[in-house]
Amino acid sequence: MSLSNDRWITLVYAKVAEVLADTSLVVPTTEFSSIAAPTDPTFALAIDHTLLKPDATAAQIDLLCDQAIRYKFKSCCVNGANVQQVSRRLQGSGVLTCAVIGFPLGAGTSAAKAFEAKDAVQNGAHEIDMVVNIGALKAGNYELVFSDIQAIVSAAGTPVKVILETVFLTDEEKIAASFIAAEAGAAFVKTCTGFSGGGATAADVLLMRKSVAYKPDVKVKASAGIRSFEKCVEMFVSGAERIGTSSGTAIMESAEAVAGSY
């Protein structure tokens, strides 16, 4: 879809007005809405087990993979330099390899981000988490935001999650980014990188869910600051269908400790 920025502005303003007018707190039920404990097998299928620290060692990446295999998490989410290692370690396990692109600033060119995404997929990534061009979004350059996301979606040929970095955005901008990402072919819209302060909130997840509800195949991923099962549940009931966290193992170990005490 090739639209002028003026046309995008018109569409975005209409979507913003529509979403803000919806004061309902009702969220569509998902397979994760009724999870009551971490021991529910469905819980692990919502977890992107994450290690994105710049000083992560090969041994730590191997441990991340082994933990994900043990608990049957959905994926391991890592930086591009670690994708090949993770893909090999996870081979045959059923756990997906997820790579971050344009991380954590989102300020690279579309061509560079598209190349990075294609390279990650060639190295074994099954999913891509990209950071939106935040400056373009805040400037109202929606045509560029759309083309940037679309370039990565096209290059990857695999599910793309678009990180909005909600800590920097107004509600109107969160709606705009979610809508544009959905139009560009994103599989998920995602809250935060966790590298710029703040974190996922139930209010943001609900707002993003409302913004993409017109496209049932587009989902919401909550990420950053999610360190407990209770926080995960809060995200689920607000509409999230994926959780990005480095605390997945701690949550599962805590559940095991409680179970073992009876």
Tab-separated table of C-alpha atoms in Angstrom:
chain	number	residue	atom	x	y	z
A	1	MET	CA	0.000	0.000	0.000
A	2	SER	CA	1.503	3.304	-1.130
A	3	LEU	CA	-0.150	6.323	0.473
A	4	SER	CA	0.876	9.939	0.847
A	5	ASN	CA	1.652	11.182	4.323
A	6	ASP	CA	-1.422	13.417	4.177
A	7	ARG	CA	-3.555	10.341	3.558
A	8	TRP	CA	-1.852	8.544	6.443
A	9	ILE	CA	-2.548	11.476	8.740
A	10	THR	CA	-6.236	11.289	7.867
A	11	LEU	CA	-6.367	7.538	8.512
A	12	VAL	CA	-4.396	7.776	11.757
A	13	TYR	CA	-6.529	10.589	13.143
A	14	ALA	CA	-9.664	8.572	12.389
A	15	LYS	CA	-8.242	5.507	14.153
A	16	VAL	CA	-7.138	7.562	17.154
A	17	ALA	CA	-10.620	9.064	17.504
A	18	GLU	CA	-12.231	5.626	17.198
A	19	VAL	CA	-10.011	3.989	19.825
A	20	LEU	CA	-10.180	6.846	22.316
A	21	ALA	CA	-13.976	6.858	22.021
A	22	ASP	CA	-14.060	3.205	23.080
A	23	THR	CA	-14.166	3.345	26.884
A	24	SER	CA	-15.019	-0.338	27.245
A	25	LEU	CA	-12.715	-2.425	29.430
A	26	VAL	CA	-13.880	-5.669	27.856
A	27	VAL	CA	-10.993	-7.602	26.292
A	28	PRO	CA	-11.545	-10.544	23.929
A	29	THR	CA	-10.813	-13.873	25.598
A	30	THR	CA	-7.631	-15.625	24.476
A	31	GLU	CA	-6.064	-18.980	25.323
A	32	PHE	CA	-3.968	-17.171	27.948
A	33	SER	CA	-6.759	-15.267	29.708
A	34	SER	CA	-7.639	-18.032	32.138
A	35	ILE	CA	-4.139	-19.194	33.130
A	36	ALA	CA	-4.166	-19.672	36.902
A	37	ALA	CA	-0.621	-20.877	37.580
A	38	PRO	CA	2.805	-21.056	35.922
A	39	THR	CA	2.440	-24.836	35.919
A	40	ASP	CA	-0.299	-24.529	33.278
A	41	PRO	CA	1.465	-25.735	30.084
A	42	THR	CA	-0.113	-22.870	28.153
A	43	PHE	CA	1.824	-20.337	30.230
A	44	ALA	CA	5.212	-21.356	28.830
A	45	LEU	CA	3.888	-20.950	25.291
A	46	ALA	CA	3.457	-17.221	25.942
A	47	ILE	CA	7.037	-16.616	27.080
A	48	ASP	CA	9.816	-15.177	24.927
A	49	HIS	CA	12.795	-16.045	27.160
A	50	THR	CA	15.066	-13.041	26.751
A	51	LEU	CA	18.733	-12.131	27.066
A	52	LEU	CA	19.634	-8.879	25.317
A	53	LYS	CA	22.380	-7.468	27.541
A	54	PRO	CA	25.395	-6.333	25.512
A	55	ASP	CA	27.789	-8.248	27.774
A	56	ALA	CA	26.006	-11.606	27.435
A	57	THR	CA	28.547	-14.400	27.018
A	58	ALA	CA	28.283	-17.560	24.931
A	59	ALA	CA	27.900	-19.589	28.120
A	60	GLN	CA	25.017	-17.404	29.268
A	61	ILE	CA	23.340	-17.777	25.877
A	62	ASP	CA	23.654	-21.567	26.107
A	63	LEU	CA	22.112	-21.465	29.572
A	64	LEU	CA	19.237	-19.340	28.239
A	65	CYS	CA	18.562	-21.987	25.597
A	66	ASP	CA	18.758	-24.852	28.068
A	67	GLN	CA	16.296	-23.104	30.373
A	68	ALA	CA	13.896	-22.497	27.490
A	69	ILE	CA	14.091	-26.142	26.473
A	70	ARG	CA	13.510	-27.305	30.039
A	71	TYR	CA	10.436	-25.157	30.563
A	72	LYS	CA	9.192	-25.337	26.947
A	73	PHE	CA	9.090	-21.567	26.487
A	74	LYS	CA	7.885	-20.209	23.152
A	75	SER	CA	11.216	-18.720	22.111
A	76	CYS	CA	14.633	-17.439	23.043
A	77	CYS	CA	14.974	-13.758	22.123
A	78	VAL	CA	18.534	-12.545	21.517
A	79	ASN	CA	20.684	-10.054	19.654
A	80	GLY	CA	21.695	-10.817	16.094
A	81	ALA	CA	25.241	-11.873	16.993
A	82	ASN	CA	23.798	-14.748	19.043
A	83	VAL	CA	21.168	-16.001	16.608
A	84	GLN	CA	23.224	-18.735	14.972
A	85	GLN	CA	24.355	-20.113	18.327
A	86	VAL	CA	20.783	-20.128	19.645
A	87	SER	CA	19.376	-21.709	16.504
A	88	ARG	CA	21.859	-24.566	16.739
A	89	ARG	CA	21.340	-25.060	20.467
A	90	LEU	CA	17.549	-25.148	20.109
A	91	GLN	CA	17.482	-27.399	17.058
A	92	GLY	CA	14.792	-30.051	17.380
A	93	SER	CA	13.510	-28.671	20.700
A	94	GLY	CA	10.391	-26.930	19.411
A	95	VAL	CA	11.562	-23.633	20.959
A	96	LEU	CA	11.773	-20.807	18.438
A	97	THR	CA	14.702	-18.478	17.825
A	98	CYS	CA	13.770	-14.789	17.974
A	99	ALA	CA	16.070	-11.922	16.940
A	100	VAL	CA	15.840	-8.209	17.708
A	101	ILE	CA	16.380	-5.745	14.874
A	102	GLY	CA	17.316	-2.059	15.032
A	103	PHE	CA	17.644	-2.617	18.752
A	104	PRO	CA	17.208	-0.731	21.031
A	105	LEU	CA	16.867	2.655	19.265
A	106	GLY	CA	15.105	1.856	15.992
A	107	ALA	CA	17.004	4.731	14.406
A	108	GLY	CA	18.801	2.904	11.586
A	109	THR	CA	17.810	3.182	7.951
A	110	SER	CA	15.116	0.894	6.616
A	111	ALA	CA	17.650	-0.732	4.293
A	112	ALA	CA	20.006	-1.509	7.183
A	113	LYS	CA	17.191	-2.894	9.332
A	114	ALA	CA	15.886	-4.992	6.436
A	115	PHE	CA	19.366	-6.429	5.831
A	116	GLU	CA	19.714	-7.191	9.530
A	117	ALA	CA	16.361	-8.992	9.537
A	118	LYS	CA	17.213	-11.039	6.449
A	119	ASP	CA	20.591	-11.966	7.937
A	120	ALA	CA	18.955	-13.063	11.196
A	121	VAL	CA	16.497	-15.292	9.341
A	122	GLN	CA	19.314	-16.821	7.289
A	123	ASN	CA	21.088	-17.584	10.579
A	124	GLY	CA	18.034	-19.390	11.926
A	125	ALA	CA	15.631	-16.807	13.380
A	126	HIS	CA	11.955	-17.784	13.261
A	127	GLU	CA	10.643	-14.449	14.557
A	128	ILE	CA	11.833	-10.844	14.388
A	129	ASP	CA	11.304	-8.109	16.997
A	130	MET	CA	12.027	-4.720	15.405
A	131	VAL	CA	12.046	-1.240	16.935
A	132	VAL	CA	9.864	1.339	15.209
A	133	ASN	CA	11.400	4.582	13.916
A	134	ILE	CA	10.424	6.559	17.015
A	135	GLY	CA	11.563	9.954	15.749
A	136	ALA	CA	9.555	9.622	12.533
A	137	LEU	CA	6.506	8.538	14.519
A	138	LYS	CA	6.675	11.511	16.870
A	139	ALA	CA	7.196	13.865	13.917
A	140	GLY	CA	4.037	12.560	12.251
A	141	ASN	CA	5.937	11.078	9.316
A	142	TYR	CA	3.609	8.108	9.129
A	143	GLU	CA	4.524	7.283	5.545
A	144	LEU	CA	8.105	6.607	6.681
A	145	VAL	CA	6.983	4.635	9.739
A	146	PHE	CA	4.875	2.408	7.494
A	147	SER	CA	7.545	1.865	4.840
A	148	ASP	CA	10.162	1.137	7.508
A	149	ILE	CA	8.032	-1.613	9.077
A	150	GLN	CA	6.954	-2.959	5.716
A	151	ALA	CA	10.586	-3.251	4.589
A	152	ILE	CA	11.411	-5.483	7.553
A	153	VAL	CA	8.233	-7.555	7.152
A	154	SER	CA	9.068	-8.113	3.489
A	155	ALA	CA	12.740	-8.922	4.117
A	156	ALA	CA	12.058	-11.283	7.009
A	157	GLY	CA	9.286	-13.382	5.505
A	158	THR	CA	8.573	-14.554	9.048
A	159	PRO	CA	6.471	-13.108	11.903
A	160	VAL	CA	7.539	-9.584	12.885
A	161	LYS	CA	6.804	-7.940	16.229
A	162	VAL	CA	6.980	-4.148	16.177
A	163	ILE	CA	8.337	-2.548	19.362
A	164	LEU	CA	6.685	0.840	19.942
A	165	GLU	CA	8.823	1.918	22.920
A	166	THR	CA	5.719	3.189	24.691
A	167	VAL	CA	7.740	5.030	27.344
A	168	PHE	CA	8.340	7.800	24.780
A	169	LEU	CA	4.807	7.983	23.372
A	170	THR	CA	1.487	9.662	24.047
A	171	ASP	CA	-1.654	7.552	23.883
A	172	GLU	CA	-2.357	9.012	20.443
A	173	GLU	CA	1.094	7.978	19.249
A	174	LYS	CA	0.688	4.467	20.678
A	175	ILE	CA	-2.557	4.092	18.725
A	176	ALA	CA	-0.957	5.504	15.577
A	177	ALA	CA	2.031	3.156	15.788
A	178	SER	CA	-0.135	0.105	16.480
A	179	PHE	CA	-2.441	0.907	13.570
A	180	ILE	CA	0.410	1.530	11.134
A	181	ALA	CA	2.209	-1.642	12.219
A	182	ALA	CA	-0.948	-3.679	11.648
A	183	GLU	CA	-1.364	-2.141	8.204
A	184	ALA	CA	2.281	-2.932	7.383
A	185	GLY	CA	1.841	-6.639	8.095
A	186	ALA	CA	3.129	-6.976	11.664
A	187	ALA	CA	2.200	-10.130	13.559
A	188	PHE	CA	2.472	-8.375	16.938
A	189	VAL	CA	2.759	-4.906	18.388
A	190	LYS	CA	5.046	-4.834	21.412
A	191	THR	CA	5.363	-2.387	24.294
A	192	CYS	CA	9.029	-1.700	25.108
A	193	THR	CA	12.668	-2.660	24.710
A	194	GLY	CA	13.382	-2.290	28.418
A	195	PHE	CA	16.456	-0.212	27.597
A	196	SER	CA	14.886	3.257	27.882
A	197	GLY	CA	13.200	3.096	31.271
A	198	GLY	CA	9.583	2.404	32.017
A	199	GLY	CA	7.973	-0.897	31.141
A	200	ALA	CA	4.812	-2.649	30.073
A	201	THR	CA	1.572	-1.491	31.681
A	202	ALA	CA	-1.905	-2.966	31.579
A	203	ALA	CA	-3.245	0.348	30.251
A	204	ASP	CA	-0.839	0.340	27.316
A	205	VAL	CA	-1.538	-3.294	26.486
A	206	LEU	CA	-5.285	-2.640	26.489
A	207	LEU	CA	-4.862	0.468	24.321
A	208	MET	CA	-2.705	-1.404	21.824
A	209	ARG	CA	-5.141	-4.326	21.784
A	210	LYS	CA	-8.004	-1.977	20.952
A	211	SER	CA	-5.905	-0.348	18.234
A	212	VAL	CA	-5.327	-3.617	16.359
A	213	ALA	CA	-8.614	-5.360	17.193
A	214	TYR	CA	-9.887	-4.726	13.659
A	215	LYS	CA	-7.225	-7.201	12.463
A	216	PRO	CA	-7.790	-10.405	14.492
A	217	ASP	CA	-4.475	-11.931	13.422
A	218	VAL	CA	-2.443	-9.078	14.955
A	219	LYS	CA	-1.571	-9.657	18.602
A	220	VAL	CA	0.045	-7.774	21.478
A	221	LYS	CA	3.328	-8.586	23.212
A	222	ALA	CA	4.021	-7.104	26.628
A	223	SER	CA	7.685	-6.622	27.444
A	224	ALA	CA	9.928	-4.840	29.978
A	225	GLY	CA	9.552	-4.922	33.753
A	226	ILE	CA	7.583	-8.183	33.835
A	227	ARG	CA	9.210	-10.173	36.613
A	228	SER	CA	6.406	-12.117	38.294
A	229	PHE	CA	3.600	-14.472	37.369
A	230	GLU	CA	1.092	-11.963	38.755
A	231	LYS	CA	2.406	-9.310	36.366
A	232	CYS	CA	2.111	-11.764	33.481
A	233	VAL	CA	-1.515	-12.414	34.399
A	234	GLU	CA	-2.157	-8.671	34.484
A	235	MET	CA	-0.844	-8.467	30.917
A	236	PHE	CA	-2.887	-11.473	29.767
A	237	VAL	CA	-6.189	-10.130	31.053
A	238	SER	CA	-5.434	-6.798	29.357
A	239	GLY	CA	-5.038	-8.504	25.995
A	240	ALA	CA	-1.402	-9.633	25.681
A	241	GLU	CA	-0.736	-12.972	23.995
A	242	ARG	CA	3.045	-12.975	24.368
A	243	ILE	CA	5.333	-11.918	27.223
A	244	GLY	CA	8.942	-10.854	26.794
A	245	THR	CA	10.888	-11.387	29.999
A	246	SER	CA	14.266	-12.390	31.359
A	247	SER	CA	12.507	-13.682	34.492
A	248	GLY	CA	10.792	-16.731	33.006
A	249	THR	CA	13.092	-19.172	34.750
A	250	ALA	CA	12.743	-17.405	38.102
A	251	ILE	CA	8.953	-17.537	37.781
A	252	MET	CA	9.019	-21.250	37.012
A	253	GLU	CA	11.524	-22.042	39.769
A	254	SER	CA	9.379	-20.158	42.270
A	255	ALA	CA	6.359	-22.220	41.235
A	256	GLU	CA	8.375	-25.419	41.599
A	257	ALA	CA	9.536	-24.391	45.080
A	258	VAL	CA	5.972	-23.729	46.186
A	259	ALA	CA	4.787	-27.056	44.765
A	260	GLY	CA	7.645	-28.859	46.483
A	261	SER	CA	6.734	-27.407	49.864
A	262	TYR	CA	3.453	-29.317	50.039
